[in-house]
């Protein structure tokens, strides 16, 4: 809508909670949160709070509105086939393109799909069952599942620590074994004989030239 014409001043109307609950049902965000979310959009120049569900001439003239932007699908309400019928007849309607997969209905469906995951996560973060309108039995069920997951994680950590210690022990044992073998070969030689004769002869303490051997 912002780029539809040059020099567009974009006004976004946000309905109140009272009106939205009456027309569509319970909302996820409050009207104040919706106002702030829209206000922080960089393309929006002005936010109209408590906007009407159906736009009339008085509202259009009060806010100096030239065009009304909405997706092209007729928006029904009660006996009304399309609440934007008057706007379309006056040539003031600007059709916008919906983004597939991005709508309030899709967002709510995603939340409902993973309901258990979100409730368990928020219970673990300190939210009460009352805060989330969770029954006593469901609260205990979710807390038990969280505790089971915690035990699984601890067990996994213990196994990983044990494996690490086992590898460390084996590595130390292999290092000590190599050290022992090297010392043995240094002392006895590869044939298992005690190498003393050469040292005795060179020092003049040997009784004969034959090296002593340990059989």
Coordinates of C-alpha atoms in Angstrom, one line a residue, residues 2 31 47 60 74 81 119 124 150 170 180 193 205 215:
X2 CA 2.9 2.4 0.8
X31 CA -5.4 -3.8 21.5
X47 CA -2.2 4.7 13.7
X60 CA -13.3 8.8 5.6
X74 CA -14.9 -10.0 0.0
X81 CA -21.6 -9.8 1.7
X119 CA 2.9 -25.0 28.0
X124 CA 9.6 -24.6 33.3
X150 CA 15.3 -33.6 32.9
X170 CA 42.5 -46.2 28.2
X180 CA 57.0 -49.9 30.4
X193 CA 68.8 -60.5 28.2
X205 CA 85.1 -54.5 37.0
X215 CA 68.4 -66.9 31.9

